[in-house]
Amino acid sequence: MRQMTKKAENLLLFIWVQAFVATTGSLFYSEIMGYVPCEMCWYQRILMYPLVIIYGTAAIKKDISIALPGLILSVIGLPISIYHYMLQKVPAMHELGGACTGAVPCNAIYVNYFGFITIPFLAGVAFTVIIVLHLMLLKEQRRK
């Protein structure tokens, strides 16, 4: 285990905060607001929720190698979020939203802030931030 720089520790903490905010936001929409998640939302949750544990453990132990599965989960989650967002916002793909097998169609839009920010958009931003910060973390560790 290599010693982490203060910048690397901070990046790891920022990644954990992003995963934590995304997870609590997801739980807020479902448990407080009562929005039932669709099938695609569940896939994104399956990939986001473990990131809180993975990056939290890596931050506590100050070991970046523990965080590698988090990068992999985020890289898988981002295209799922993009696809889900497209199901919601691209008219030609609206019919595909009915292909979800759950009780809620995947093209259902619960929130639509500023006309473009939906729940899958927020998940995609979270996955993107985590990926970018993780790549910065890897670069910082190599530089050391």
XYZ file of N, CA, C and O in Angstrom:
576
model
N 0.844 -1.176 0.000
C 0.000 0.000 0.000
C 0.892 1.244 0.000
O 1.729 1.411 0.876
N 0.692 2.088 -1.021
C 1.476 3.314 -1.132
C 0.844 4.421 -0.315
O -0.360 4.473 -0.150
N 1.671 5.307 0.175
C 1.183 6.467 0.916
C 0.444 7.405 -0.028
O 0.908 7.691 -1.119
N -0.723 7.880 0.399
C -1.508 8.783 -0.437
C -1.165 10.234 -0.111
O -0.937 10.576 1.040
N -1.164 11.066 -1.145
C -0.976 12.496 -0.925
C -2.265 13.081 -0.346
O -3.326 12.465 -0.415
N -2.170 14.297 0.175
C -3.354 14.965 0.717
C -4.372 15.221 -0.398
O -5.579 15.087 -0.185
N -3.883 15.566 -1.586
C -4.777 15.785 -2.722
C -5.527 14.496 -3.074
O -6.731 14.521 -3.332
N -4.817 13.375 -3.064
C -5.446 12.090 -3.363
C -6.489 11.743 -2.303
O -7.583 11.262 -2.634
N -6.178 11.999 -1.048
C -7.155 11.753 0.018
C -8.405 12.608 -0.181
O -9.523 12.126 0.008
N -8.198 13.871 -0.547
C -9.335 14.765 -0.780
C -10.170 14.307 -1.969
O -11.406 14.352 -1.923
N -9.522 13.880 -3.045
C -10.256 13.374 -4.206
C -11.096 12.163 -3.830
O -12.253 12.044 -4.240
N -10.515 11.275 -3.058
C -11.240 10.087 -2.611
C -12.446 10.480 -1.751
O -13.542 9.915 -1.900
N -12.270 11.477 -0.907
C -13.379 11.962 -0.085
C -14.466 12.604 -0.950
O -15.659 12.370 -0.735
N -14.068 13.392 -1.965
C -15.049 14.014 -2.869
C -15.844 12.952 -3.632
O -17.043 13.103 -3.846
N -15.163 11.887 -4.042
C -15.857 10.796 -4.742
C -16.882 10.168 -3.809
O -18.026 9.910 -4.199
N -16.474 9.911 -2.565
C -17.403 9.326 -1.596
C -18.601 10.238 -1.381
O -19.746 9.766 -1.341
N -18.356 11.545 -1.251
C -19.450 12.505 -1.055
C -20.413 12.450 -2.240
O -21.638 12.442 -2.066
N -19.878 12.393 -3.464
C -20.741 12.327 -4.653
C -21.594 11.068 -4.633
O -22.791 11.115 -4.898
N -20.995 9.929 -4.307
C -21.755 8.676 -4.242
C -22.805 8.737 -3.133
O -23.938 8.276 -3.315
N -22.449 9.327 -2.003
C -23.377 9.445 -0.882
C -24.559 10.348 -1.240
O -25.717 10.009 -0.967
N -24.280 11.488 -1.865
C -25.347 12.410 -2.262
C -26.269 11.753 -3.288
O -27.494 11.872 -3.209
N -25.687 11.041 -4.254
C -26.504 10.355 -5.265
C -27.387 9.288 -4.625
O -28.567 9.157 -4.965
N -26.840 8.548 -3.691
C -27.599 7.498 -3.021
C -28.718 8.086 -2.164
O -29.859 7.627 -2.228
N -28.397 9.105 -1.381
C -29.434 9.715 -0.545
C -30.493 10.421 -1.401
O -31.674 10.403 -1.055
N -30.077 11.018 -2.516
C -31.038 11.628 -3.433
C -31.989 10.590 -4.003
O -33.204 10.813 -4.088
N -31.450 9.454 -4.381
C -32.266 8.358 -4.904
C -33.267 7.883 -3.856
O -34.450 7.685 -4.151
N -32.793 7.721 -2.639
C -33.679 7.292 -1.558
C -34.715 8.361 -1.212
O -35.854 8.045 -0.873
N -34.341 9.622 -1.321
C -35.285 10.711 -1.083
C -36.443 10.636 -2.067
O -37.614 10.726 -1.677
N -36.114 10.483 -3.355
C -37.172 10.432 -4.363
C -38.099 9.228 -4.171
O -39.302 9.334 -4.373
N -37.548 8.091 -3.774
C -38.403 6.908 -3.643
C -39.092 6.828 -2.285
O -40.293 6.546 -2.220
N -38.384 7.096 -1.213
C -38.954 6.894 0.118
C -39.711 8.107 0.660
O -40.701 7.948 1.365
N -39.262 9.303 0.350
C -39.916 10.515 0.856
C -40.964 11.018 -0.142
O -42.112 11.284 0.221
N -40.568 11.144 -1.413
C -41.482 11.663 -2.430
C -42.446 10.592 -2.940
O -43.447 10.908 -3.555
N -42.119 9.332 -2.717
C -43.014 8.246 -3.109
C -42.952 7.857 -4.581
O -43.849 7.186 -5.076
N -41.878 8.247 -5.286
C -41.738 7.880 -6.696
C -41.258 6.432 -6.786
O -40.219 6.081 -6.251
N -42.018 5.621 -7.473
C -41.663 4.207 -7.629
C -40.601 4.094 -8.717
O -40.803 4.548 -9.845
N -39.434 3.500 -8.410
C -38.374 3.380 -9.410
C -38.753 2.391 -10.520
O -39.353 1.357 -10.262
N -38.380 2.738 -11.741
C -38.578 1.826 -12.862
C -37.427 0.816 -12.901
O -36.488 0.890 -12.099
N -37.496 -0.094 -13.840
C -36.472 -1.130 -13.966
C -35.082 -0.546 -14.204
O -34.100 -0.962 -13.587
N -34.990 0.455 -15.089
C -33.684 1.076 -15.380
C -33.146 1.816 -14.162
O -31.936 1.841 -13.927
N -34.044 2.413 -13.382
C -33.629 3.086 -12.148
C -32.999 2.075 -11.187
O -32.004 2.370 -10.524
N -33.584 0.890 -11.124
C -33.039 -0.137 -10.237
C -31.632 -0.558 -10.670
O -30.757 -0.774 -9.827
N -31.413 -0.672 -11.974
C -30.067 -1.023 -12.448
C -29.056 0.038 -12.018
O -27.947 -0.282 -11.578
N -29.447 1.300 -12.153
C -28.548 2.390 -11.764
C -28.308 2.382 -10.255
O -27.194 2.634 -9.795
N -29.348 2.077 -9.487
C -29.186 1.989 -8.036
C -28.241 0.856 -7.659
O -27.404 0.998 -6.767
N -28.394 -0.275 -8.330
C -27.531 -1.430 -8.049
C -26.069 -1.067 -8.262
O -25.185 -1.552 -7.546
N -25.805 -0.194 -9.224
C -24.432 0.209 -9.508
C -23.965 1.381 -8.636
O -22.772 1.510 -8.372
N -24.890 2.227 -8.166
C -24.507 3.402 -7.376
C -24.366 3.093 -5.887
O -23.404 3.535 -5.250
N -25.296 2.379 -5.315
C -25.304 2.181 -3.868
C -24.012 1.576 -3.309
O -23.529 2.020 -2.271
N -23.424 0.564 -3.950
C -22.176 0.011 -3.399
C -21.009 1.014 -3.399
O -20.061 0.845 -2.634
N -21.107 2.050 -4.230
C -20.007 3.020 -4.305
C -19.795 3.734 -2.974
O -18.665 4.096 -2.634
N -20.853 3.916 -2.209
C -20.723 4.560 -0.898
C -19.828 3.708 0.005
O -18.931 4.230 0.670
N -20.043 2.411 -0.009
C -19.239 1.494 0.815
C -17.821 1.387 0.260
O -16.835 1.461 1.007
N -17.704 1.205 -1.055
C -16.387 1.026 -1.675
C -15.491 2.239 -1.435
O -14.365 2.113 -0.945
N -16.002 3.435 -1.777
C -15.169 4.635 -1.632
C -15.008 5.041 -0.171
O -13.977 5.596 0.208
N -16.009 4.753 0.648
C -15.869 5.030 2.080
C -14.776 4.183 2.702
O -13.942 4.679 3.470
N -14.758 2.905 2.358
C -13.716 2.008 2.859
C -12.340 2.432 2.358
O -11.370 2.460 3.121
N -12.255 2.779 1.080
C -10.972 3.227 0.515
C -10.494 4.499 1.198
O -9.292 4.658 1.459
N -11.413 5.411 1.505
C -11.036 6.669 2.161
C -10.568 6.425 3.591
O -9.571 7.010 4.030
N -11.274 5.565 4.298
C -10.894 5.276 5.689
C -9.542 4.578 5.751
O -8.679 4.927 6.548
N -9.355 3.590 4.871
C -8.093 2.839 4.869
C -6.976 3.551 4.101
O -5.839 3.089 4.103
N -7.344 4.623 3.388
C -6.390 5.390 2.575
C -5.660 4.479 1.596
O -4.438 4.502 1.469
N -6.468 3.687 0.895
C -5.929 2.727 -0.068
C -6.740 2.812 -1.352
O -7.885 2.358 -1.411
N -6.145 3.381 -2.384
C -6.844 3.587 -3.657
C -7.166 2.265 -4.355
O -8.136 2.185 -5.114
N -6.395 1.219 -4.092
C -6.634 -0.054 -4.777
C -8.003 -0.637 -4.406
O -8.596 -1.364 -5.196
N -8.503 -0.305 -3.226
C -9.828 -0.773 -2.807
C -10.906 -0.154 -3.693
O -11.968 -0.735 -3.907
N -10.637 1.043 -4.237
C -11.639 1.810 -4.978
C -11.787 1.395 -6.439
O -12.722 1.850 -7.100
N -10.930 0.553 -6.970
C -11.001 0.183 -8.382
C -12.362 -0.388 -8.794
O -12.882 -0.025 -9.847
N -12.998 -1.251 -7.997
C -14.338 -1.717 -8.389
C -15.343 -0.570 -8.543
O -16.267 -0.658 -9.343
N -15.147 0.505 -7.803
C -16.019 1.664 -7.930
C -15.934 2.303 -9.299
O -16.952 2.718 -9.872
N -14.740 2.379 -9.831
C -14.558 2.922 -11.184
C -15.254 2.023 -12.203
O -15.939 2.509 -13.105
N -15.113 0.738 -12.033
C -15.739 -0.218 -12.959
C -17.261 -0.093 -12.905
O -17.924 -0.025 -13.954
N -17.831 -0.026 -11.713
C -19.287 0.119 -11.579
C -19.768 1.430 -12.202
O -20.818 1.470 -12.840
N -18.992 2.492 -12.032
C -19.375 3.789 -12.601
C -19.316 3.781 -14.121
O -20.182 4.361 -14.784
N -18.313 3.130 -14.672
C -18.186 3.037 -16.129
C -19.337 2.218 -16.716
O -19.798 2.489 -17.821
N -19.830 1.254 -15.985
C -20.999 0.487 -16.431
C -22.277 1.310 -16.251
O -23.173 1.284 -17.094
N -22.374 2.052 -15.164
C -23.572 2.820 -14.851
C -23.825 3.992 -15.776
O -24.979 4.327 -16.069
N -22.766 4.644 -16.255
C -22.936 5.825 -17.102
C -23.715 5.533 -18.386
O -24.687 6.238 -18.679
N -23.362 4.517 -19.173
C -24.162 4.262 -20.377
C -25.605 3.846 -20.073
O -26.512 4.146 -20.852
N -25.830 3.202 -18.939
C -27.203 2.857 -18.554
C -27.990 4.133 -18.291
O -29.138 4.271 -18.731
N -27.370 5.084 -17.605
C -28.030 6.365 -17.343
C -28.308 7.120 -18.637
O -29.385 7.713 -18.796
N -27.347 7.111 -19.541
C -27.528 7.797 -20.827
C -28.677 7.158 -21.607
O -29.540 7.858 -22.142
N -28.705 5.836 -21.661
C -29.778 5.129 -22.360
C -31.137 5.443 -21.734
O -32.111 5.721 -22.432
N -31.189 5.423 -20.416
C -32.437 5.712 -19.713
C -32.898 7.147 -19.991
O -34.079 7.399 -20.226
N -31.963 8.082 -19.982
C -32.292 9.479 -20.278
C -32.822 9.610 -21.705
O -33.782 10.332 -21.957
N -32.206 8.888 -22.622
C -32.668 8.917 -24.012
C -34.077 8.334 -24.133
O -34.885 8.827 -24.919
N -34.381 7.288 -23.368
C -35.743 6.737 -23.365
C -36.752 7.804 -22.962
O -37.872 7.832 -23.462
N -36.343 8.678 -22.061
C -37.241 9.717 -21.584
C -37.346 10.905 -22.540
O -38.411 11.458 -22.710
N -36.245 11.306 -23.126
C -36.195 12.588 -23.830
C -36.184 12.517 -25.356
O -36.458 13.511 -26.008
N -35.854 11.390 -25.938
C -35.810 11.276 -27.395
C -37.135 10.664 -27.854
O -37.427 9.498 -27.536
N -37.943 11.446 -28.578
C -39.278 10.961 -28.972
C -39.259 9.623 -29.705
O -40.144 8.789 -29.492
N -38.263 9.391 -30.540
C -38.197 8.140 -31.293
C -37.994 6.931 -30.379
O -38.296 5.807 -30.761
N -37.504 7.162 -29.173
C -37.240 6.059 -28.248
C -38.350 5.877 -27.213
O -38.291 4.946 -26.410
N -39.362 6.721 -27.240
C -40.435 6.624 -26.250
C -41.121 5.269 -26.271
O -41.472 4.734 -25.224
N -41.312 4.707 -27.448
C -41.971 3.406 -27.542
C -41.153 2.314 -26.854
O -41.693 1.354 -26.340
N -39.829 2.475 -26.856
C -38.973 1.483 -26.212
C -39.140 1.487 -24.702
O -38.864 0.499 -24.046
N -39.577 2.618 -24.142
C -39.769 2.708 -22.698
C -40.817 1.753 -22.185
O -40.794 1.350 -21.030
N -41.740 1.381 -23.040
C -42.768 0.436 -22.646
C -42.236 -0.979 -22.494
O -42.930 -1.851 -22.004
N -40.990 -1.207 -22.937
C -40.403 -2.538 -22.861
C -39.979 -2.911 -21.446
O -39.648 -4.050 -21.190
N -39.990 -1.944 -20.524
C -39.656 -2.251 -19.134
C -40.686 -3.214 -18.575
O -41.882 -3.065 -18.820
N -40.234 -4.184 -17.823
C -41.144 -5.203 -17.308
C -41.737 -4.835 -15.955
O -42.592 -5.543 -15.461
N -41.276 -3.732 -15.352
C -41.785 -3.331 -14.044
C -43.127 -2.623 -14.137
O -43.696 -2.439 -15.213
N -43.623 -2.212 -12.983
C -44.916 -1.535 -12.900
C -44.854 -0.116 -13.470
O -45.866 0.433 -13.880
N -43.660 0.471 -13.493
C -43.492 1.846 -13.970
C -42.730 1.808 -15.299
O -41.669 1.186 -15.385
N -43.232 2.474 -16.337
C -42.492 2.499 -17.601
C -41.192 3.309 -17.452
O -41.143 4.274 -16.693
N -40.173 2.895 -18.166
C -38.871 3.547 -18.060
C -38.847 4.937 -18.689
O -37.913 5.695 -18.448
N -39.858 5.263 -19.481
C -39.886 6.606 -20.058
C -40.721 7.567 -19.216
O -40.935 8.707 -19.599
N -41.179 7.119 -18.043
C -41.915 7.992 -17.125
C -40.963 9.038 -16.560
O -39.820 8.727 -16.207
N -41.433 10.274 -16.488
C -40.599 11.369 -15.970
C -41.265 11.911 -14.707
O -42.337 12.501 -14.769
N -40.615 11.685 -13.560
C -41.140 12.187 -12.298
C -40.751 13.646 -12.080
O -41.544 14.432 -11.585
N -39.499 13.970 -12.362
C -39.025 15.349 -12.222
C -38.450 15.793 -13.553
O -37.922 14.981 -14.318
N -38.544 17.092 -13.814
C -38.044 17.634 -15.078
C -37.609 19.081 -14.838
O -38.195 20.016 -15.348
N -36.561 19.233 -14.024
C -36.060 20.559 -13.678
C -35.478 21.237 -14.908
O -34.690 20.631 -15.637
N -35.842 22.482 -15.111
C -35.352 23.296 -16.226
C -35.622 22.658 -17.589
O -34.971 22.983 -18.578
N -36.511 21.707 -17.656
C -36.876 21.080 -18.907
C -35.935 19.979 -19.381
O -36.169 19.380 -20.424
N -34.870 19.693 -18.629
C -33.952 18.644 -19.083
C -33.337 17.814 -17.949
O -32.765 16.755 -18.198
N -33.436 18.241 -16.724
C -32.811 17.505 -15.616
C -33.833 16.533 -15.040
O -34.778 16.920 -14.360
N -33.618 15.254 -15.332
C -34.468 14.182 -14.815
C -33.636 13.307 -13.881
O -32.430 13.517 -13.733
N -34.260 12.334 -13.279
C -33.530 11.461 -12.352
C -32.399 10.698 -13.056
O -31.276 10.652 -12.540
N -32.608 10.123 -14.251
C -31.477 9.480 -14.931
C -30.370 10.470 -15.307
O -29.190 10.114 -15.309
N -30.743 11.714 -15.611
C -29.741 12.743 -15.896
C -28.872 12.965 -14.656
O -27.647 13.037 -14.755
N -29.511 13.065 -13.494
C -28.770 13.253 -12.240
C -27.844 12.068 -11.965
O -26.702 12.241 -11.543
N -28.328 10.854 -12.223
C -27.496 9.660 -12.031
C -26.311 9.681 -12.991
O -25.180 9.359 -12.608
N -26.567 10.075 -14.238
C -25.483 10.161 -15.218
C -24.430 11.177 -14.823
O -23.227 10.936 -14.972
N -24.869 12.318 -14.296
C -23.918 13.331 -13.817
C -23.093 12.760 -12.662
O -21.868 12.942 -12.613
N -23.753 12.061 -11.742
C -23.039 11.473 -10.609
C -21.999 10.457 -11.081
O -20.848 10.482 -10.631
N -22.386 9.568 -11.991
C -21.421 8.594 -12.519
C -20.265 9.301 -13.228
O -19.100 8.914 -13.071
N -20.568 10.350 -13.982
C -19.521 11.088 -14.696
C -18.555 11.750 -13.719
O -17.326 11.668 -13.895
N -19.086 12.404 -12.694
C -18.235 13.055 -11.697
C -17.337 12.027 -11.020
O -16.131 12.256 -10.837
N -17.899 10.886 -10.669
C -17.112 9.845 -10.013
C -16.011 9.334 -10.941
O -14.852 9.172 -10.523
N -16.333 9.111 -12.206
C -15.326 8.640 -13.161
C -14.203 9.666 -13.313
O -13.013 9.323 -13.237
N -14.562 10.922 -13.524
C -13.552 11.980 -13.720
C -12.679 12.121 -12.477
O -11.445 12.176 -12.580
N -13.299 12.175 -11.298
C -12.508 12.304 -10.068
C -11.629 11.082 -9.836
O -10.493 11.210 -9.375
N -12.137 9.898 -10.177
C -11.324 8.694 -10.002
C -10.124 8.712 -10.951
O -9.018 8.331 -10.560
N -10.336 9.161 -12.186
C -9.205 9.264 -13.122
C -8.193 10.296 -12.642
O -6.973 10.091 -12.768
N -8.681 11.394 -12.072
C -7.770 12.387 -11.485
C -7.003 11.781 -10.311
O -5.811 12.051 -10.132
N -7.675 10.949 -9.541
C -7.041 10.272 -8.412
C -5.941 9.338 -8.895
O -4.839 9.317 -8.338
N -6.232 8.574 -9.946
C -5.209 7.679 -10.504
C -4.012 8.470 -11.021
O -2.857 8.072 -10.811
N -4.285 9.582 -11.698
C -3.206 10.435 -12.206
C -2.372 11.002 -11.054
O -1.141 11.039 -11.133
N -3.041 11.410 -9.997
C -2.326 11.948 -8.820
C -1.446 10.878 -8.189
O -0.313 11.158 -7.806
N -1.930 9.666 -8.102
C -1.129 8.602 -7.514
C 0.066 8.235 -8.384
O 1.120 7.883 -7.874
N -0.114 8.303 -9.704
C 1.013 8.021 -10.598
C 2.074 9.099 -10.527
O 3.253 8.843 -10.660
N 1.598 10.330 -10.377
C 2.516 11.480 -10.317
C 3.423 11.390 -9.091
O 4.565 11.776 -9.124
N 2.911 10.830 -8.045
C 3.659 10.760 -6.784
C 4.853 9.866 -6.896
O 5.146 8.926 -7.256
